[in-house]
Coordinates of N, CA, C and O in Angstrom, one line a residue:
M15 N 33.3 249.9 -42.0 CA 32.2 249.1 -42.4 C 32.7 248.1 -43.5 O 33.4 248.5 -44.4
S16 N 32.3 246.9 -43.4 CA 32.7 245.8 -44.3 C 32.0 246.0 -45.6 O 31.1 246.7 -45.7
D17 N 32.6 245.4 -46.7 CA 32.0 245.4 -48.0 C 30.6 244.9 -48.0 O 29.6 245.4 -48.6
R18 N 30.4 243.8 -47.2 CA 29.1 243.2 -47.1 C 28.1 244.1 -46.4 O 27.0 244.3 -46.9
A19 N 28.4 244.8 -45.4 CA 27.5 245.7 -44.7 C 27.2 246.9 -45.6 O 26.1 247.4 -45.6
A20 N 28.2 247.4 -46.3 CA 28.0 248.5 -47.2 C 27.1 248.1 -48.3 O 26.2 248.9 -48.7
L21 N 27.2 247.0 -48.9 CA 26.3 246.5 -49.9 C 24.9 246.4 -49.4 O 24.0 246.8 -50.1
L22 N 24.7 245.8 -48.3 CA 23.5 245.6 -47.6 C 22.8 246.9 -47.4 O 21.6 247.1 -47.7
K23 N 23.5 247.8 -46.9 CA 23.0 249.2 -46.6 C 22.5 249.9 -47.9 O 21.5 250.5 -48.0
G24 N 23.3 249.8 -49.0 CA 23.0 250.3 -50.3 C 21.7 249.7 -50.9 O 20.9 250.3 -51.4
I25 N 21.7 248.3 -50.8 CA 20.5 247.6 -51.3 C 19.3 248.0 -50.6 O 18.3 248.3 -51.2
R26 N 19.3 248.1 -49.3 CA 18.2 248.6 -48.5 C 17.7 250.0 -48.8 O 16.6 250.3 -48.9
A27 N 18.7 250.9 -49.0 CA 18.3 252.3 -49.4 C 17.6 252.3 -50.7 O 16.6 253.0 -50.9
W28 N 18.2 251.6 -51.7 CA 17.5 251.6 -53.0 C 16.2 251.0 -53.0 O 15.2 251.4 -53.6
L29 N 16.0 249.9 -52.2 CA 14.7 249.2 -52.0 C 13.7 250.2 -51.4 O 12.5 250.3 -51.8
V30 N 14.1 250.9 -50.4 CA 13.2 251.9 -49.6 C 12.8 252.9 -50.7 O 11.6 253.3 -50.8
F31 N 13.7 253.4 -51.5 CA 13.4 254.4 -52.5 C 12.3 253.9 -53.5 O 11.3 254.5 -53.7
F32 N 12.6 252.7 -53.9 CA 11.7 252.0 -54.9 C 10.3 251.8 -54.3 O 9.2 252.1 -54.9
V33 N 10.2 251.3 -53.0 CA 8.9 251.1 -52.4 C 8.2 252.4 -52.1 O 7.0 252.5 -52.3
V34 N 8.9 253.4 -51.7 CA 8.2 254.7 -51.5 C 7.6 255.2 -52.8 O 6.5 255.6 -52.9
C35 N 8.3 255.1 -53.9 CA 7.8 255.5 -55.2 C 6.6 254.7 -55.6 O 5.6 255.1 -56.2
L36 N 6.7 253.4 -55.4 CA 5.6 252.5 -55.7 C 4.3 252.8 -54.9 O 3.2 252.8 -55.4
V37 N 4.5 253.0 -53.6 CA 3.4 253.4 -52.7 C 2.8 254.7 -53.1 O 1.5 254.8 -53.2
L38 N 3.6 255.7 -53.4 CA 3.1 257.0 -53.8 C 2.3 256.9 -55.2 O 1.3 257.5 -55.3
S39 N 2.9 256.1 -56.1 CA 2.2 255.9 -57.4 C 0.9 255.2 -57.2 O -0.1 255.6 -57.8
G40 N 0.8 254.2 -56.3 CA -0.4 253.5 -56.0 C -1.4 254.4 -55.3 O -2.6 254.5 -55.6
A41 N -1.0 255.1 -54.3 CA -1.8 255.9 -53.4 C -2.5 257.0 -54.2 O -3.6 257.4 -53.9
T42 N -1.9 257.5 -55.3 CA -2.5 258.6 -56.1 C -3.6 258.1 -56.9 O -4.4 258.9 -57.5
A43 N -3.8 256.7 -57.1 CA -4.9 256.2 -57.8 C -6.3 256.3 -57.0 O -7.3 256.2 -57.6
F44 N -6.2 256.4 -55.7 CA -7.5 256.4 -54.9 C -8.2 257.7 -55.2 O -9.4 257.7 -55.5
P45 N -7.6 258.9 -55.1 CA -8.3 260.2 -55.2 C -8.3 260.7 -56.7 O -8.2 261.9 -56.9
L46 N -8.3 259.8 -57.6 CA -8.1 260.1 -59.0 C -9.0 261.3 -59.6 O -8.6 262.2 -60.2
V47 N -10.3 261.2 -59.2 CA -11.3 262.2 -59.7 C -10.9 263.6 -59.2 O -10.8 264.5 -60.0
H48 N -10.6 263.7 -57.9 CA -10.2 265.0 -57.3 C -8.8 265.5 -57.9 O -8.7 266.6 -58.2
E49 N -7.9 264.6 -58.1 CA -6.6 264.9 -58.7 C -6.8 265.5 -60.1 O -6.1 266.5 -60.5
L50 N -7.6 264.8 -60.9 CA -7.9 265.3 -62.2 C -8.5 266.7 -62.2 O -8.2 267.6 -63.1
R51 N -9.4 266.9 -61.3 CA -10.1 268.2 -61.2 C -9.0 269.3 -60.9 O -9.0 270.3 -61.5
W52 N -8.2 269.0 -59.9 CA -7.2 270.0 -59.5 C -6.2 270.2 -60.7 O -5.8 271.4 -60.9
T53 N -5.8 269.1 -61.3 CA -4.8 269.3 -62.4 C -5.4 270.1 -63.6 O -4.8 271.0 -64.1
D54 N -6.7 269.8 -63.9 CA -7.3 270.5 -65.0 C -7.4 272.0 -64.7 O -7.2 272.8 -65.5
E55 N -7.9 272.3 -63.5 CA -8.0 273.7 -63.1 C -6.7 274.4 -63.0 O -6.5 275.6 -63.5
L56 N -5.6 273.7 -62.6 CA -4.3 274.3 -62.6 C -3.8 274.6 -64.0 O -3.2 275.6 -64.3
L57 N -4.0 273.6 -64.9 CA -3.5 273.8 -66.3 C -4.3 275.0 -66.9 O -3.7 275.8 -67.6
R58 N -5.6 275.0 -66.7 CA -6.4 276.1 -67.3 C -6.0 277.5 -66.7 O -6.1 278.5 -67.5
A59 N -5.6 277.5 -65.5 CA -5.3 278.8 -64.8 C -3.8 279.2 -65.1 O -3.5 280.4 -64.8
S60 N -3.0 278.4 -65.5 CA -1.6 278.7 -65.7 C -1.2 278.8 -67.1 O -2.0 278.4 -68.0
A61 N 0.0 279.3 -67.4 CA 0.5 279.3 -68.7 C 0.9 278.0 -69.3 O 1.0 277.9 -70.6
V62 N 0.9 277.0 -68.5 CA 1.3 275.6 -69.0 C 0.2 275.2 -70.0 O 0.6 274.6 -71.0
G63 N -1.0 275.4 -69.7 CA -2.1 275.0 -70.5 C -2.0 275.7 -71.9 O -2.3 275.1 -72.9
D64 N -1.5 277.0 -71.9 CA -1.3 277.7 -73.2 C -0.1 277.1 -73.9 O -0.2 277.1 -75.2
Q65 N 0.9 276.8 -73.2 CA 2.1 276.3 -73.9 C 1.9 274.8 -74.4 O 2.5 274.4 -75.4
L66 N 1.1 274.0 -73.7 CA 0.9 272.6 -74.0 C -0.6 272.4 -74.2 O -1.3 271.7 -73.4
P67 N -1.2 272.9 -75.3 CA -2.7 272.8 -75.4 C -3.1 271.3 -75.6 O -4.2 271.0 -75.1
G68 N -2.3 270.5 -76.2 CA -2.7 269.1 -76.3 C -2.8 268.4 -74.9 O -3.7 267.7 -74.7
L69 N -1.9 268.7 -74.0 CA -2.0 268.2 -72.7 C -3.2 268.7 -71.9 O -3.9 268.0 -71.3
A70 N -3.4 270.0 -72.1 CA -4.6 270.6 -71.4 C -5.9 270.0 -71.9 O -6.8 269.7 -71.1
D71 N -6.0 269.8 -73.2 CA -7.2 269.2 -73.8 C -7.4 267.8 -73.4 O -8.5 267.4 -73.1
W72 N -6.3 267.0 -73.3 CA -6.4 265.7 -72.9 C -6.8 265.6 -71.4 O -7.7 264.8 -71.1
I73 N -6.2 266.3 -70.6 CA -6.5 266.3 -69.1 C -8.0 266.7 -69.0 O -8.7 266.1 -68.2
G74 N -8.4 267.7 -69.8 CA -9.9 268.1 -69.7 C -10.8 267.0 -70.1 O -11.8 266.8 -69.5
R75 N -10.4 266.3 -71.2 CA -11.2 265.2 -71.7 C -11.3 264.1 -70.6 O -12.3 263.5 -70.4
V76 N -10.1 263.8 -70.1 CA -10.1 262.7 -69.0 C -10.9 263.1 -67.8 O -11.7 262.3 -67.3
R77 N -10.8 264.4 -67.5 CA -11.6 264.9 -66.3 C -13.1 264.7 -66.6 O -13.8 264.2 -65.7
V78 N -13.6 265.1 -67.8 CA -15.0 265.0 -68.1 C -15.4 263.5 -68.0 O -16.4 263.2 -67.4
G79 N -14.6 262.6 -68.6 CA -14.9 261.2 -68.5 C -14.9 260.6 -67.1 O -15.9 259.9 -66.7
L80 N -14.0 261.1 -66.2 CA -14.0 260.6 -64.9 C -15.1 261.2 -64.1 O -15.7 260.5 -63.2
D81 N -15.4 262.5 -64.3 CA -16.6 263.1 -63.6 C -17.8 262.4 -64.0 O -18.7 262.1 -63.1
R82 N -18.0 262.1 -65.3 CA -19.2 261.4 -65.7 C -19.3 260.0 -65.1 O -20.3 259.5 -64.6
A83 N -18.1 259.3 -65.1 CA -18.1 257.9 -64.5 C -18.4 258.0 -63.1 O -19.2 257.2 -62.5
D84 N -17.8 259.0 -62.3 CA -18.1 259.1 -60.9 C -19.5 259.4 -60.6 O -20.1 258.9 -59.7
A85 N -20.2 260.2 -61.5 CA -21.6 260.6 -61.2 C -22.5 259.5 -61.6 O -23.5 259.2 -60.9
E86 N -22.3 258.8 -62.8 CA -23.2 257.9 -63.3 C -22.9 256.4 -63.1 O -23.7 255.5 -63.1
Y87 N -21.6 256.1 -63.1 CA -21.1 254.8 -63.1 C -19.9 254.6 -62.1 O -18.8 254.3 -62.5
P88 N -20.1 255.0 -60.8 CA -19.0 255.0 -59.9 C -18.3 253.7 -59.7 O -17.1 253.6 -59.4
F89 N -19.0 252.6 -60.1 CA -18.4 251.3 -59.9 C -17.2 251.1 -60.8 O -16.3 250.3 -60.6
L90 N -17.2 251.9 -62.0 CA -16.0 251.8 -62.9 C -14.7 252.2 -62.2 O -13.7 251.7 -62.5
L91 N -14.8 253.2 -61.3 CA -13.6 253.7 -60.6 C -13.1 252.7 -59.6 O -12.0 252.8 -59.1
Y92 N -13.9 251.7 -59.3 CA -13.5 250.6 -58.4 C -12.2 249.9 -59.0 O -11.3 249.5 -58.3
G93 N -12.1 250.0 -60.3 CA -10.9 249.4 -61.0 C -9.6 250.2 -60.6 O -8.6 249.6 -60.4
T94 N -9.7 251.5 -60.4 CA -8.5 252.3 -60.0 C -8.2 252.0 -58.5 O -7.1 252.1 -58.1
D95 N -9.2 251.6 -57.7 CA -9.0 251.2 -56.4 C -8.2 250.0 -56.3 O -7.2 249.9 -55.5
W96 N -8.5 249.0 -57.2 CA -7.7 247.8 -57.3 C -6.3 248.1 -57.8 O -5.4 247.4 -57.4
L97 N -6.2 249.0 -58.7 CA -4.9 249.4 -59.2 C -4.0 249.9 -58.1 O -2.9 249.5 -57.9
A98 N -4.6 250.8 -57.3 CA -3.9 251.3 -56.1 C -3.5 250.2 -55.1 O -2.4 250.1 -54.7
F99 N -4.4 249.3 -54.9 CA -4.2 248.2 -54.0 C -3.1 247.3 -54.5 O -2.2 246.9 -53.7
A100 N -3.1 247.0 -55.8 CA -2.0 246.2 -56.4 C -0.6 246.8 -56.2 O 0.3 246.1 -55.8
H101 N -0.5 248.1 -56.3 CA 0.7 248.8 -56.0 C 1.2 248.6 -54.6 O 2.4 248.3 -54.3
L102 N 0.2 248.7 -53.7 CA 0.6 248.6 -52.2 C 1.0 247.1 -51.9 O 1.9 246.9 -51.2
V103 N 0.3 246.2 -52.5 CA 0.6 244.8 -52.2 C 2.0 244.5 -52.8 O 2.8 243.8 -52.2
I104 N 2.3 245.0 -54.0 CA 3.6 244.7 -54.6 C 4.7 245.3 -53.8 O 5.7 244.7 -53.6
A105 N 4.4 246.5 -53.2 CA 5.4 247.2 -52.4 C 5.7 246.3 -51.2 O 6.9 246.2 -50.8
V106 N 4.7 245.7 -50.6 CA 4.9 244.8 -49.4 C 5.8 243.6 -49.8 O 6.6 243.3 -49.0
A107 N 5.7 243.1 -51.0 CA 6.6 242.0 -51.5 C 8.0 242.3 -51.3 O 8.9 241.5 -51.1
F108 N 8.4 243.7 -51.4 CA 9.8 244.0 -51.4 C 10.4 244.0 -50.0 O 11.6 244.2 -49.9
Y109 N 9.6 243.7 -49.0 CA 10.1 243.5 -47.7 C 11.0 242.2 -47.7 O 12.0 242.2 -46.9
G110 N 10.7 241.2 -48.5 CA 11.5 240.0 -48.6 C 12.9 240.4 -49.0 O 13.9 240.0 -48.2
P111 N 13.2 241.1 -50.1 CA 14.6 241.4 -50.5 C 15.2 242.4 -49.4 O 16.4 242.3 -49.2
Y112 N 14.4 243.2 -48.8 CA 14.9 244.1 -47.8 C 15.5 243.3 -46.6 O 16.6 243.5 -46.1
R113 N 14.8 242.2 -46.2 CA 15.2 241.4 -45.1 C 16.3 240.4 -45.4 O 17.3 240.3 -44.7
D114 N 16.2 239.8 -46.6 CA 17.2 238.8 -47.0 C 17.4 238.9 -48.6 O 16.7 238.2 -49.3
P115 N 18.2 239.8 -49.0 CA 18.3 240.1 -50.4 C 18.7 238.9 -51.3 O 18.1 238.7 -52.3
V116 N 19.7 238.2 -50.9 CA 20.2 237.0 -51.7 C 19.1 236.0 -51.9 O 18.8 235.5 -53.0
R117 N 18.4 235.6 -50.8 CA 17.3 234.6 -50.9 C 16.2 235.1 -51.7 O 15.4 234.3 -52.3
N118 N 15.9 236.4 -51.7 CA 14.7 237.0 -52.3 C 15.0 237.8 -53.5 O 14.2 238.7 -53.8
V119 N 16.1 237.6 -54.2 CA 16.4 238.3 -55.4 C 15.4 238.1 -56.4 O 15.1 239.0 -57.3
W120 N 14.6 237.0 -56.4 CA 13.5 236.8 -57.4 C 12.5 237.9 -57.3 O 11.9 238.2 -58.4
V121 N 12.3 238.5 -56.2 CA 11.2 239.5 -56.1 C 11.7 240.7 -56.9 O 10.9 241.4 -57.6
V122 N 13.0 241.1 -56.8 CA 13.6 242.2 -57.6 C 13.5 241.8 -59.1 O 13.1 242.7 -59.9
E123 N 13.8 240.6 -59.5 CA 13.7 240.2 -60.9 C 12.3 240.2 -61.4 O 12.0 240.6 -62.5
F124 N 11.3 239.9 -60.5 CA 9.9 239.9 -60.8 C 9.5 241.4 -61.1 O 8.8 241.7 -62.1
G125 N 10.0 242.3 -60.3 CA 9.8 243.7 -60.4 C 10.3 244.2 -61.8 O 9.7 245.0 -62.4
M126 N 11.5 243.7 -62.1 CA 12.1 244.2 -63.4 C 11.3 243.7 -64.6 O 11.1 244.4 -65.6
I127 N 10.8 242.4 -64.5 CA 9.9 241.9 -65.5 C 8.6 242.7 -65.6 O 8.2 243.0 -66.7
A128 N 8.1 243.1 -64.5 CA 6.9 243.9 -64.5 C 7.1 245.2 -65.1 O 6.3 245.7 -65.9
C129 N 8.2 245.8 -64.8 CA 8.6 247.1 -65.4 C 8.7 247.0 -66.9 O 8.2 247.8 -67.7
A130 N 9.3 245.9 -67.4 CA 9.5 245.7 -68.8 C 8.1 245.4 -69.5 O 7.8 245.9 -70.6
G131 N 7.1 244.8 -68.7 CA 5.8 244.6 -69.3 C 5.0 245.8 -69.5 O 4.0 245.8 -70.2
I132 N 5.4 246.9 -68.8 CA 4.6 248.1 -69.0 C 4.7 248.6 -70.5 O 3.7 249.1 -71.0
I133 N 5.8 248.4 -71.1 CA 6.0 248.9 -72.5 C 5.1 248.2 -73.5 O 4.3 248.9 -74.2
P134 N 5.0 246.9 -73.6 CA 4.1 246.3 -74.5 C 2.6 246.6 -74.1 O 1.7 246.8 -75.0
L135 N 2.3 246.7 -72.9 CA 1.0 247.0 -72.4 C 0.6 248.4 -73.0 O -0.5 248.6 -73.6
A136 N 1.4 249.3 -72.8 CA 1.1 250.7 -73.2 C 1.0 250.8 -74.7 O 0.1 251.5 -75.3
L137 N 1.9 250.1 -75.4 CA 1.9 250.1 -76.9 C 0.7 249.4 -77.5 O 0.2 249.7 -78.6
I138 N 0.2 248.3 -76.8 CA -0.9 247.6 -77.4 C -2.3 248.2 -76.9 O -3.1 248.5 -77.7
C139 N -2.4 248.4 -75.6 CA -3.7 248.8 -75.0 C -3.9 250.3 -75.2 O -5.1 250.7 -75.3
G140 N -2.9 251.1 -75.3 CA -3.0 252.5 -75.5 C -3.8 252.8 -76.7 O -4.9 253.5 -76.6
P141 N -3.4 252.4 -77.9 CA -4.2 252.7 -79.1 C -5.6 252.0 -79.1 O -6.5 252.7 -79.6
I142 N -5.7 250.9 -78.5 CA -7.1 250.3 -78.4 C -8.0 251.2 -77.6 O -9.2 251.3 -77.9
R143 N -7.5 251.8 -76.5 CA -8.3 252.6 -75.7 C -8.4 254.1 -76.1 O -8.9 254.9 -75.4
G144 N -7.7 254.4 -77.2 CA -7.7 255.8 -77.6 C -6.8 256.7 -76.9 O -7.0 257.9 -76.8
I145 N -5.8 256.2 -76.2 CA -4.8 257.0 -75.5 C -3.8 257.6 -76.5 O -3.2 256.8 -77.3
P146 N -3.5 258.9 -76.4 CA -2.5 259.5 -77.3 C -1.2 258.9 -77.1 O -0.8 258.5 -76.0
L147 N -0.4 258.7 -78.2 CA 0.9 258.1 -78.1 C 1.8 258.8 -77.1 O 2.5 258.1 -76.4
W148 N 1.8 260.1 -77.1 CA 2.7 260.8 -76.1 C 2.3 260.5 -74.7 O 3.2 260.5 -73.8
W149 N 1.0 260.2 -74.4 CA 0.6 259.8 -73.0 C 1.2 258.3 -72.8 O 1.6 258.0 -71.7
S150 N 1.1 257.5 -73.8 CA 1.7 256.1 -73.6 C 3.1 256.2 -73.4 O 3.7 255.3 -72.6
V151 N 3.8 257.1 -73.9 CA 5.3 257.3 -73.7 C 5.5 257.7 -72.2 O 6.4 257.1 -71.6
I152 N 4.6 258.5 -71.7 CA 4.7 258.8 -70.3 C 4.5 257.6 -69.4 O 5.3 257.3 -68.4
D153 N 3.5 256.8 -69.8 CA 3.3 255.5 -69.0 C 4.5 254.6 -69.1 O 4.9 254.0 -68.1
M154 N 5.0 254.5 -70.3 CA 6.2 253.6 -70.5 C 7.4 254.1 -69.6 O 8.2 253.3 -69.2
A155 N 7.5 255.4 -69.4 CA 8.6 256.0 -68.6 C 8.6 255.4 -67.2 O 9.6 255.3 -66.6
F156 N 7.4 255.1 -66.7 CA 7.3 254.5 -65.4 C 8.1 253.2 -65.3 O 8.8 252.8 -64.4
G157 N 8.0 252.4 -66.4 CA 8.7 251.1 -66.5 C 10.2 251.3 -66.6 O 11.0 250.7 -66.0
V158 N 10.5 252.3 -67.5 CA 12.0 252.6 -67.7 C 12.6 253.1 -66.4 O 13.7 252.6 -66.0
F159 N 12.0 254.1 -65.8 CA 12.5 254.6 -64.5 C 12.4 253.7 -63.4 O 13.2 253.7 -62.5
G160 N 11.4 252.8 -63.4 CA 11.2 251.8 -62.3 C 12.3 250.8 -62.4 O 12.7 250.2 -61.3
V161 N 12.7 250.4 -63.5 CA 13.7 249.3 -63.6 C 15.1 249.8 -63.2 O 15.9 248.9 -62.8
I162 N 15.4 251.0 -63.3 CA 16.7 251.5 -63.0 C 17.1 251.2 -61.5 O 18.2 250.5 -61.3
P163 N 16.3 251.5 -60.5 CA 16.8 251.2 -59.2 C 16.7 249.7 -58.9 O 17.6 249.1 -58.2
L164 N 15.9 249.0 -59.6 CA 15.8 247.5 -59.5 C 17.1 246.9 -60.1 O 17.6 245.9 -59.5
Y165 N 17.5 247.4 -61.2 CA 18.7 246.9 -61.8 C 19.9 247.1 -60.9 O 20.7 246.2 -60.7
V166 N 20.0 248.3 -60.3 CA 21.1 248.6 -59.4 C 21.0 247.6 -58.2 O 22.1 247.1 -57.8
V167 N 19.8 247.4 -57.6 CA 19.7 246.5 -56.5 C 20.1 245.1 -56.9 O 20.8 244.4 -56.1
R168 N 19.6 244.6 -58.1 CA 20.0 243.2 -58.5 C 21.5 243.1 -58.6 O 22.1 242.1 -58.2
R169 N 22.2 244.0 -59.2 CA 23.6 244.0 -59.4 C 24.3 243.9 -58.0 O 25.2 243.1 -57.8
R170 N 23.8 244.7 -57.1 CA 24.4 244.7 -55.7 C 24.1 243.4 -55.0 O 25.0 242.9 -54.2
I171 N 22.9 242.9 -55.2 CA 22.6 241.6 -54.6 C 23.5 240.5 -55.1 O 24.0 239.6 -54.3
K172 N 23.8 240.5 -56.4 CA 24.7 239.5 -57.0 C 26.1 239.6 -56.4 O 26.8 238.6 -56.2
R173 N 26.5 240.9 -56.2 CA 27.9 241.0 -55.5 C 27.8 240.6 -54.1 O 28.8 239.9 -53.7
L174 N 26.7 240.8 -53.4 CA 26.6 240.4 -52.0 C 26.6 238.9 -52.0 O 27.2 238.2 -51.1
E175 N 26.0 238.2 -52.9 CA 25.9 236.8 -53.0 C 27.3 236.2 -53.2 O 27.7 235.2 -52.6
E176 N 28.1 236.9 -54.0 CA 29.5 236.4 -54.2 C 30.3 236.5 -52.9 O 31.1 235.7 -52.6
L177 N 30.1 237.6 -52.1 CA 30.8 237.8 -50.9 C 30.3 236.8 -49.8 O 31.1 236.5 -48.9
T178 N 29.1 236.3 -49.9 CA 28.6 235.4 -48.8 C 28.6 234.0 -49.3 O 28.1 233.1 -48.4
A179 N 28.9 233.7 -50.5 CA 28.9 232.3 -51.0 C 29.9 231.5 -50.1 O 31.0 231.9 -49.9
P180 N 29.5 230.3 -49.8 CA 30.4 229.5 -49.0 C 31.7 229.1 -49.9 O 31.5 228.8 -51.1
V181 N 32.8 229.1 -49.3 CA 34.0 228.8 -50.0 C 34.2 227.3 -49.9 O 34.2 226.7 -48.8
A182 N 34.5 226.7 -51.0 CA 34.7 225.2 -51.0 C 36.1 224.9 -50.5 O 37.1 225.5 -51.0
V183 N 36.2 224.1 -49.5 CA 37.5 223.7 -48.9 C 37.8 222.3 -49.4 O 37.0 221.4 -49.3
P184 N 39.0 222.2 -50.1 CA 39.3 220.8 -50.6 C 39.4 219.8 -49.4 O 40.0 220.2 -48.4
V185 N 38.9 218.7 -49.6 CA 38.9 217.6 -48.6 C 40.2 216.7 -49.0 O 40.3 216.3 -50.1
P186 N 41.0 216.6 -48.0 CA 42.2 215.8 -48.3 C 41.8 214.3 -48.5 O 40.9 213.8 -47.9
T187 N 42.4 213.7 -49.5 CA 42.2 212.3 -49.8 C 43.2 211.5 -49.1 O 44.3 211.8 -48.8
V188 N 42.7 210.3 -48.6 CA 43.5 209.5 -47.8 C 44.1 208.3 -48.7 O 43.5 207.9 -49.6

């Protein structure tokens, strides 16, 4: 296998991994109410809730809020549907770098910028919305862990670009 083919294979594997994570992350926003109920019940029934009472209390509080919103103001949960949809749409954008990495490296760089943007969003909006700092740290971890595969992909794309760049041939002068 040539260096170019190996790089392309690696780029595509990392992109598939990233897209699968993005799709799973987005898809979990659709059944949020049910997921919170299950998580709350699991924490309360297991030793984890006893070991991490702050987590159990927070999940319980969020569950109550989501249950109330679902019962009285279900239109508020429409926002999480849009969150899920945004994840899925962004995932589709990564088909461009999968098909032609060099030409579409900007999508990978856009993804890296989006991952970086998670950190100020969590630090600014978290306190405004009453989110505990430790939960904001979990949110920020999505940006940190998300940028890792994209960074690897970008580096490989730049190496691929060097391998496929046209070589300038000197033109003899007469």
